[in-house]
Amino acid sequence: MEAKKKPVTGADSGSPVRMKGAEALMESLIREDTGIIFGYPGGAIMPAYDALFFRSDELRHILVRHEQGAIHAAQGYARVSGKTGVCMVTSGPGASNVVTGLADAMTDSTPVVVITGQVHSRLLGTRAFQEVDVIGITKPITKWNCQVSRAADVPQAVAKAFYIASSGRPGPVVIDITKDAQIGELDYVYKKYEPEQELPRVPEPDIEKLDEAARLINLATRPLALIGQGVLLAGAEGELLSFLEKSGIPAAWTIMGQSALPSDHPLNVGMLGMHGNFGPNILTNEADIIIGIGLRFDDRVTSDPSGYARKARLVHMDIDPSEINKIIHADVPVVGDVKMSLPLLTQRISSNEHREWIEKFHACSRIEFERLISRELYPDKKEMTMGEVVRRVSEAFDDDAVLVTDVGQNQMMALRYFRFKRSRSVVTSGGLGTMGFGLPASIGAKLGSPGRPVCVFIGDGGFQMTIQELATLFQEQLPVKIILLNNNFLGMVRQWQEMLFDQRYASTNILNPDFQTIAKGFGIPSVKVCEREELDGAIDEMIKSEGPFLMEVIVEKEGSVFPMVMAGETLGDIRLE
């Protein structure tokens, strides 16, 4: 449970309260509805941690074992809760260790506030002990950053950081606070941030563009909607459902847009992209209109953009004008918050059904099932597949768990075969593809959604990148269920080496430790599954365990993820094997 806020006396009424900068930092975090901070202390951030000590009944701190774990946990928390994640680290290596997570959060539009300690302001630029140029390093990979060197500037910096992180298209921000700003004093008065004129505001939807989009949709006979994470970030799942059910348009989703539409909805035709489903990929080039809703048409969705959706007019609905026409030309751009623009579009379209067109997706699904999925879910070989493990875990949780993934084959298989009933049920590293993301992100996901089971699928390579976060799970006793899909390979790289480098498996064969012994050292129960007959019993044991649990499953060593669109090819070149 997150701690309740306890305001400082007099601060709400506008009467100044004398306090130190570090105390002002904690008070401002509480005012911004922060309940949990993920972090790791150190010299330059020590005053802030001392102030946190006295507010521990209001701010819960999760001590990770590496700063990268702190920011990935904050990302997982933000993605399932819809709130802004917060992490706090020290200067120098503490700050530089969060850079990967900042880049990941920027690429995937995740609202995170990162607080970094900094050396005393008189030492800035002198290469002092544990000094790095945090502002210079993080500027390209943050939505906004600032350095605070006066205690008086702490409240305004925090208020602005939270506003920018969560407004418009969300993203990460950094507040770099010098040590003297933390120990100096100020007269504290809390004030929510009021945006300045120069900050871009979300534009109102253009009615003429909506009219034109509706006209094209009403004329279309082969429409296809593409769902991105923008629907989830806007909280527009209901608006999306109303639009689809009135229009009768089939919908496919990016990996970041997964769970915006329930898996079993009749208009859900599957996943887009390099390892997406056969139907939505191959039929993109048959569509006469594409309605992109809250996605950025990145290369994993479009493949070769010169051959993308040749027959289709394109309506692109997105909150960020910089994404319009960046990769794919939009015939009708609709800039704005899709929670506002989707209902306006739904009002303007005619009720429709596209049964013959949807049947083409069903036909593609049958082909994919016969040639691929049946072999993945019901293999006739001794070795277990990743797909069958994923589906059986999903079914054991009644298709209603939060899915967290690491990166690689385990990620693609989990996204293909896990199923969902509710939104905000997927946490994965999309645009950056960060190995080591899964375990710490699952910690944040569980804290952000404490009432739901959380399953994290990890490969043996990615697991070892942040394996130290098992200690965080043990200390907090969070009931995260870890499913380790072990093929003793860096599987996705190996697959590419098989297909493009004549099976020259350069540095991808991996000698693994005894993961059960490691789990035992961290006080986490585990089971190792080597035979298919053991799987159901192991899943049952995992579900019944009250705390964290590791289920290692030995899967086929040289399995590959299909379908697949090779880099440089068009979606029509998708391979089923």
PDB file of N, CA, C and O in Angstrom, residues 414-461:
ATOM      1  N   ALA A 414       6.387 -14.332 -25.767  1.00  0.00           N
ATOM      2  CA  ALA A 414       5.437 -13.935 -24.728  1.00  0.00           C
ATOM      3  C   ALA A 414       4.374 -13.006 -25.296  1.00  0.00           C
ATOM      4  O   ALA A 414       3.180 -13.149 -24.991  1.00  0.00           O
ATOM      5  N   LEU A 415       4.776 -12.063 -26.129  1.00  0.00           N
ATOM      6  CA  LEU A 415       3.817 -11.120 -26.700  1.00  0.00           C
ATOM      7  C   LEU A 415       2.881 -11.812 -27.687  1.00  0.00           C
ATOM      8  O   LEU A 415       1.725 -11.415 -27.841  1.00  0.00           O
ATOM      9  N   ARG A 416       3.358 -12.846 -28.341  1.00  0.00           N
ATOM     10  CA  ARG A 416       2.509 -13.561 -29.305  1.00  0.00           C
ATOM     11  C   ARG A 416       1.477 -14.454 -28.605  1.00  0.00           C
ATOM     12  O   ARG A 416       0.344 -14.571 -29.072  1.00  0.00           O
ATOM     13  N   TYR A 417       1.859 -15.073 -27.479  1.00  0.00           N
ATOM     14  CA  TYR A 417       1.019 -16.141 -26.955  1.00  0.00           C
ATOM     15  C   TYR A 417       0.391 -15.867 -25.586  1.00  0.00           C
ATOM     16  O   TYR A 417      -0.468 -16.632 -25.150  1.00  0.00           O
ATOM     17  N   PHE A 418       0.784 -14.816 -24.904  1.00  0.00           N
ATOM     18  CA  PHE A 418       0.085 -14.428 -23.678  1.00  0.00           C
ATOM     19  C   PHE A 418      -1.200 -13.700 -24.079  1.00  0.00           C
ATOM     20  O   PHE A 418      -1.236 -13.017 -25.103  1.00  0.00           O
ATOM     21  N   ARG A 419      -2.239 -13.849 -23.286  1.00  0.00           N
ATOM     22  CA  ARG A 419      -3.527 -13.257 -23.623  1.00  0.00           C
ATOM     23  C   ARG A 419      -4.009 -12.351 -22.499  1.00  0.00           C
ATOM     24  O   ARG A 419      -3.591 -12.486 -21.348  1.00  0.00           O
ATOM     25  N   PHE A 420      -4.942 -11.412 -22.850  1.00  0.00           N
ATOM     26  CA  PHE A 420      -5.305 -10.341 -21.920  1.00  0.00           C
ATOM     27  C   PHE A 420      -6.805 -10.070 -21.928  1.00  0.00           C
ATOM     28  O   PHE A 420      -7.467 -10.185 -22.946  1.00  0.00           O
ATOM     29  N   LYS A 421      -7.278  -9.664 -20.744  1.00  0.00           N
ATOM     30  CA  LYS A 421      -8.656  -9.204 -20.607  1.00  0.00           C
ATOM     31  C   LYS A 421      -8.727  -7.720 -20.289  1.00  0.00           C
ATOM     32  O   LYS A 421      -9.740  -7.074 -20.537  1.00  0.00           O
ATOM     33  N   ARG A 422      -7.650  -7.186 -19.688  1.00  0.00           N
ATOM     34  CA  ARG A 422      -7.657  -5.796 -19.230  1.00  0.00           C
ATOM     35  C   ARG A 422      -6.525  -5.007 -19.867  1.00  0.00           C
ATOM     36  O   ARG A 422      -5.516  -5.569 -20.288  1.00  0.00           O
ATOM     37  N   SER A 423      -6.709  -3.684 -19.890  1.00  0.00           N
ATOM     38  CA  SER A 423      -5.668  -2.819 -20.435  1.00  0.00           C
ATOM     39  C   SER A 423      -4.540  -2.641 -19.425  1.00  0.00           C
ATOM     40  O   SER A 423      -4.644  -3.056 -18.266  1.00  0.00           O
ATOM     41  N   ARG A 424      -3.475  -2.010 -19.876  1.00  0.00           N
ATOM     42  CA  ARG A 424      -2.258  -1.803 -19.074  1.00  0.00           C
ATOM     43  C   ARG A 424      -1.779  -3.107 -18.447  1.00  0.00           C
ATOM     44  O   ARG A 424      -1.468  -3.197 -17.265  1.00  0.00           O
ATOM     45  N   SER A 425      -1.757  -4.134 -19.277  1.00  0.00           N
ATOM     46  CA  SER A 425      -1.365  -5.457 -18.811  1.00  0.00           C
ATOM     47  C   SER A 425      -0.032  -5.910 -19.386  1.00  0.00           C
ATOM     48  O   SER A 425       0.360  -7.063 -19.165  1.00  0.00           O
ATOM     49  N   VAL A 426       0.663  -5.038 -20.116  1.00  0.00           N
ATOM     50  CA  VAL A 426       1.920  -5.420 -20.755  1.00  0.00           C
ATOM     51  C   VAL A 426       3.000  -4.398 -20.425  1.00  0.00           C
ATOM     52  O   VAL A 426       2.793  -3.193 -20.577  1.00  0.00           O
ATOM     53  N   VAL A 427       4.147  -4.883 -19.978  1.00  0.00           N
ATOM     54  CA  VAL A 427       5.315  -4.040 -19.754  1.00  0.00           C
ATOM     55  C   VAL A 427       6.478  -4.676 -20.492  1.00  0.00           C
ATOM     56  O   VAL A 427       6.919  -5.776 -20.134  1.00  0.00           O
ATOM     57  N   THR A 428       6.962  -3.996 -21.523  1.00  0.00           N
ATOM     58  CA  THR A 428       8.064  -4.518 -22.321  1.00  0.00           C
ATOM     59  C   THR A 428       8.897  -3.365 -22.836  1.00  0.00           C
ATOM     60  O   THR A 428       8.415  -2.225 -22.899  1.00  0.00           O
ATOM     61  N   SER A 429      10.131  -3.630 -23.171  1.00  0.00           N
ATOM     62  CA  SER A 429      11.000  -2.611 -23.756  1.00  0.00           C
ATOM     63  C   SER A 429      10.836  -2.662 -25.267  1.00  0.00           C
ATOM     64  O   SER A 429      11.317  -3.589 -25.916  1.00  0.00           O
ATOM     65  N   GLY A 430      10.140  -1.672 -25.828  1.00  0.00           N
ATOM     66  CA  GLY A 430       9.800  -1.699 -27.238  1.00  0.00           C
ATOM     67  C   GLY A 430      10.854  -1.107 -28.145  1.00  0.00           C
ATOM     68  O   GLY A 430      11.572  -1.796 -28.859  1.00  0.00           O
ATOM     69  N   GLY A 431      10.971   0.215 -28.122  1.00  0.00           N
ATOM     70  CA  GLY A 431      11.814   0.896 -29.092  1.00  0.00           C
ATOM     71  C   GLY A 431      13.299   0.697 -28.892  1.00  0.00           C
ATOM     72  O   GLY A 431      14.062   0.643 -29.853  1.00  0.00           O
ATOM     73  N   LEU A 432      13.751   0.588 -27.640  1.00  0.00           N
ATOM     74  CA  LEU A 432      15.185   0.447 -27.391  1.00  0.00           C
ATOM     75  C   LEU A 432      15.609  -1.014 -27.321  1.00  0.00           C
ATOM     76  O   LEU A 432      16.747  -1.341 -27.633  1.00  0.00           O
ATOM     77  N   GLY A 433      14.705  -1.899 -26.919  1.00  0.00           N
ATOM     78  CA  GLY A 433      15.041  -3.312 -26.840  1.00  0.00           C
ATOM     79  C   GLY A 433      16.134  -3.586 -25.824  1.00  0.00           C
ATOM     80  O   GLY A 433      17.188  -4.127 -26.159  1.00  0.00           O
ATOM     81  N   THR A 434      15.876  -3.244 -24.561  1.00  0.00           N
ATOM     82  CA  THR A 434      16.893  -3.297 -23.512  1.00  0.00           C
ATOM     83  C   THR A 434      16.905  -4.645 -22.804  1.00  0.00           C
ATOM     84  O   THR A 434      16.004  -4.948 -22.015  1.00  0.00           O
ATOM     85  N   MET A 435      17.919  -5.458 -23.067  1.00  0.00           N
ATOM     86  CA  MET A 435      18.088  -6.683 -22.284  1.00  0.00           C
ATOM     87  C   MET A 435      18.389  -6.309 -20.837  1.00  0.00           C
ATOM     88  O   MET A 435      19.081  -5.334 -20.568  1.00  0.00           O
ATOM     89  N   GLY A 436      17.854  -7.081 -19.912  1.00  0.00           N
ATOM     90  CA  GLY A 436      17.972  -6.767 -18.498  1.00  0.00           C
ATOM     91  C   GLY A 436      16.814  -5.938 -17.974  1.00  0.00           C
ATOM     92  O   GLY A 436      16.727  -5.679 -16.767  1.00  0.00           O
ATOM     93  N   PHE A 437      15.906  -5.539 -18.843  1.00  0.00           N
ATOM     94  CA  PHE A 437      14.753  -4.717 -18.468  1.00  0.00           C
ATOM     95  C   PHE A 437      13.746  -5.488 -17.608  1.00  0.00           C
ATOM     96  O   PHE A 437      13.150  -4.943 -16.683  1.00  0.00           O
ATOM     97  N   GLY A 438      13.552  -6.766 -17.910  1.00  0.00           N
ATOM     98  CA  GLY A 438      12.397  -7.492 -17.402  1.00  0.00           C
ATOM     99  C   GLY A 438      12.316  -7.624 -15.900  1.00  0.00           C
ATOM    100  O   GLY A 438      11.284  -7.318 -15.298  1.00  0.00           O
ATOM    101  N   LEU A 439      13.386  -8.103 -15.255  1.00  0.00           N
ATOM    102  CA  LEU A 439      13.304  -8.368 -13.816  1.00  0.00           C
ATOM    103  C   LEU A 439      13.039  -7.104 -13.013  1.00  0.00           C
ATOM    104  O   LEU A 439      12.092  -7.065 -12.213  1.00  0.00           O
ATOM    105  N   PRO A 440      13.824  -6.025 -13.151  1.00  0.00           N
ATOM    106  CA  PRO A 440      13.507  -4.821 -12.374  1.00  0.00           C
ATOM    107  C   PRO A 440      12.169  -4.202 -12.753  1.00  0.00           C
ATOM    108  O   PRO A 440      11.461  -3.679 -11.890  1.00  0.00           O
ATOM    109  N   ALA A 441      11.788  -4.270 -14.036  1.00  0.00           N
ATOM    110  CA  ALA A 441      10.489  -3.719 -14.437  1.00  0.00           C
ATOM    111  C   ALA A 441       9.347  -4.474 -13.772  1.00  0.00           C
ATOM    112  O   ALA A 441       8.303  -3.888 -13.447  1.00  0.00           O
ATOM    113  N   SER A 442       9.529  -5.772 -13.535  1.00  0.00           N
ATOM    114  CA  SER A 442       8.467  -6.547 -12.880  1.00  0.00           C
ATOM    115  C   SER A 442       8.291  -6.125 -11.433  1.00  0.00           C
ATOM    116  O   SER A 442       7.180  -6.199 -10.893  1.00  0.00           O
ATOM    117  N   ILE A 443       9.363  -5.666 -10.802  1.00  0.00           N
ATOM    118  CA  ILE A 443       9.264  -5.159  -9.427  1.00  0.00           C
ATOM    119  C   ILE A 443       8.366  -3.928  -9.398  1.00  0.00           C
ATOM    120  O   ILE A 443       7.450  -3.813  -8.577  1.00  0.00           O
ATOM    121  N   GLY A 444       8.621  -2.999 -10.314  1.00  0.00           N
ATOM    122  CA  GLY A 444       7.785  -1.811 -10.398  1.00  0.00           C
ATOM    123  C   GLY A 444       6.360  -2.132 -10.785  1.00  0.00           C
ATOM    124  O   GLY A 444       5.405  -1.532 -10.265  1.00  0.00           O
ATOM    125  N   ALA A 445       6.187  -3.090 -11.703  1.00  0.00           N
ATOM    126  CA  ALA A 445       4.840  -3.460 -12.140  1.00  0.00           C
ATOM    127  C   ALA A 445       4.022  -4.024 -10.985  1.00  0.00           C
ATOM    128  O   ALA A 445       2.834  -3.717 -10.836  1.00  0.00           O
ATOM    129  N   LYS A 446       4.658  -4.839 -10.145  1.00  0.00           N
ATOM    130  CA  LYS A 446       3.926  -5.421  -9.017  1.00  0.00           C
ATOM    131  C   LYS A 446       3.540  -4.348  -8.011  1.00  0.00           C
ATOM    132  O   LYS A 446       2.419  -4.353  -7.473  1.00  0.00           O
ATOM    133  N   LEU A 447       4.421  -3.396  -7.759  1.00  0.00           N
ATOM    134  CA  LEU A 447       4.100  -2.314  -6.831  1.00  0.00           C
ATOM    135  C   LEU A 447       3.069  -1.358  -7.426  1.00  0.00           C
ATOM    136  O   LEU A 447       2.278  -0.761  -6.699  1.00  0.00           O
ATOM    137  N   GLY A 448       3.054  -1.231  -8.736  1.00  0.00           N
ATOM    138  CA  GLY A 448       2.078  -0.363  -9.387  1.00  0.00           C
ATOM    139  C   GLY A 448       0.714  -0.995  -9.527  1.00  0.00           C
ATOM    140  O   GLY A 448      -0.287  -0.291  -9.696  1.00  0.00           O
ATOM    141  N   SER A 449       0.664  -2.317  -9.479  1.00  0.00           N
ATOM    142  CA  SER A 449      -0.613  -3.032  -9.581  1.00  0.00           C
ATOM    143  C   SER A 449      -0.609  -4.182  -8.583  1.00  0.00           C
ATOM    144  O   SER A 449      -0.563  -5.359  -8.947  1.00  0.00           O
ATOM    145  N   PRO A 450      -0.654  -3.846  -7.282  1.00  0.00           N
ATOM    146  CA  PRO A 450      -0.466  -4.870  -6.242  1.00  0.00           C
ATOM    147  C   PRO A 450      -1.553  -5.928  -6.196  1.00  0.00           C
ATOM    148  O   PRO A 450      -1.322  -7.031  -5.691  1.00  0.00           O
ATOM    149  N   GLY A 451      -2.724  -5.638  -6.727  1.00  0.00           N
ATOM    150  CA  GLY A 451      -3.820  -6.593  -6.657  1.00  0.00           C
ATOM    151  C   GLY A 451      -3.850  -7.604  -7.783  1.00  0.00           C
ATOM    152  O   GLY A 451      -4.713  -8.484  -7.802  1.00  0.00           O
ATOM    153  N   ARG A 452      -2.906  -7.516  -8.725  1.00  0.00           N
ATOM    154  CA  ARG A 452      -2.913  -8.420  -9.868  1.00  0.00           C
ATOM    155  C   ARG A 452      -1.656  -9.286  -9.877  1.00  0.00           C
ATOM    156  O   ARG A 452      -0.579  -8.840  -9.471  1.00  0.00           O
ATOM    157  N   PRO A 453      -1.766 -10.536 -10.345  1.00  0.00           N
ATOM    158  CA  PRO A 453      -0.555 -11.343 -10.496  1.00  0.00           C
ATOM    159  C   PRO A 453       0.344 -10.761 -11.579  1.00  0.00           C
ATOM    160  O   PRO A 453      -0.137 -10.220 -12.581  1.00  0.00           O
ATOM    161  N   VAL A 454       1.651 -10.861 -11.375  1.00  0.00           N
ATOM    162  CA  VAL A 454       2.632 -10.351 -12.335  1.00  0.00           C
ATOM    163  C   VAL A 454       3.551 -11.492 -12.735  1.00  0.00           C
ATOM    164  O   VAL A 454       4.179 -12.134 -11.878  1.00  0.00           O
ATOM    165  N   CYS A 455       3.622 -11.757 -14.033  1.00  0.00           N
ATOM    166  CA  CYS A 455       4.497 -12.786 -14.584  1.00  0.00           C
ATOM    167  C   CYS A 455       5.549 -12.114 -15.453  1.00  0.00           C
ATOM    168  O   CYS A 455       5.203 -11.301 -16.318  1.00  0.00           O
ATOM    169  N   VAL A 456       6.808 -12.459 -15.246  1.00  0.00           N
ATOM    170  CA  VAL A 456       7.867 -11.912 -16.091  1.00  0.00           C
ATOM    171  C   VAL A 456       8.559 -13.062 -16.809  1.00  0.00           C
ATOM    172  O   VAL A 456       9.002 -14.031 -16.186  1.00  0.00           O
ATOM    173  N   PHE A 457       8.611 -12.965 -18.146  1.00  0.00           N
ATOM    174  CA  PHE A 457       9.299 -13.953 -18.968  1.00  0.00           C
ATOM    175  C   PHE A 457      10.672 -13.397 -19.347  1.00  0.00           C
ATOM    176  O   PHE A 457      10.783 -12.273 -19.859  1.00  0.00           O
ATOM    177  N   ILE A 458      11.697 -14.199 -19.085  1.00  0.00           N
ATOM    178  CA  ILE A 458      13.074 -13.749 -19.262  1.00  0.00           C
ATOM    179  C   ILE A 458      13.884 -14.860 -19.926  1.00  0.00           C
ATOM    180  O   ILE A 458      13.669 -16.041 -19.646  1.00  0.00           O
ATOM    181  N   GLY A 459      14.815 -14.463 -20.792  1.00  0.00           N
ATOM    182  CA  GLY A 459      15.763 -15.415 -21.335  1.00  0.00           C
ATOM    183  C   GLY A 459      16.973 -15.540 -20.430  1.00  0.00           C
ATOM    184  O   GLY A 459      17.213 -14.702 -19.559  1.00  0.00           O
ATOM    185  N   ASP A 460      17.750 -16.594 -20.642  1.00  0.00           N
ATOM    186  CA  ASP A 460      18.900 -16.832 -19.782  1.00  0.00           C
ATOM    187  C   ASP A 460      19.975 -15.759 -19.944  1.00  0.00           C
ATOM    188  O   ASP A 460      20.732 -15.490 -19.007  1.00  0.00           O
ATOM    189  N   GLY A 461      20.041 -15.103 -21.098  1.00  0.00           N
ATOM    190  CA  GLY A 461      21.002 -14.025 -21.279  1.00  0.00           C
ATOM    191  C   GLY A 461      20.595 -12.758 -20.559  1.00  0.00           C
ATOM    192  O   GLY A 461      21.357 -12.203 -19.757  1.00  0.00           O
TER     193      GLY A 461
END
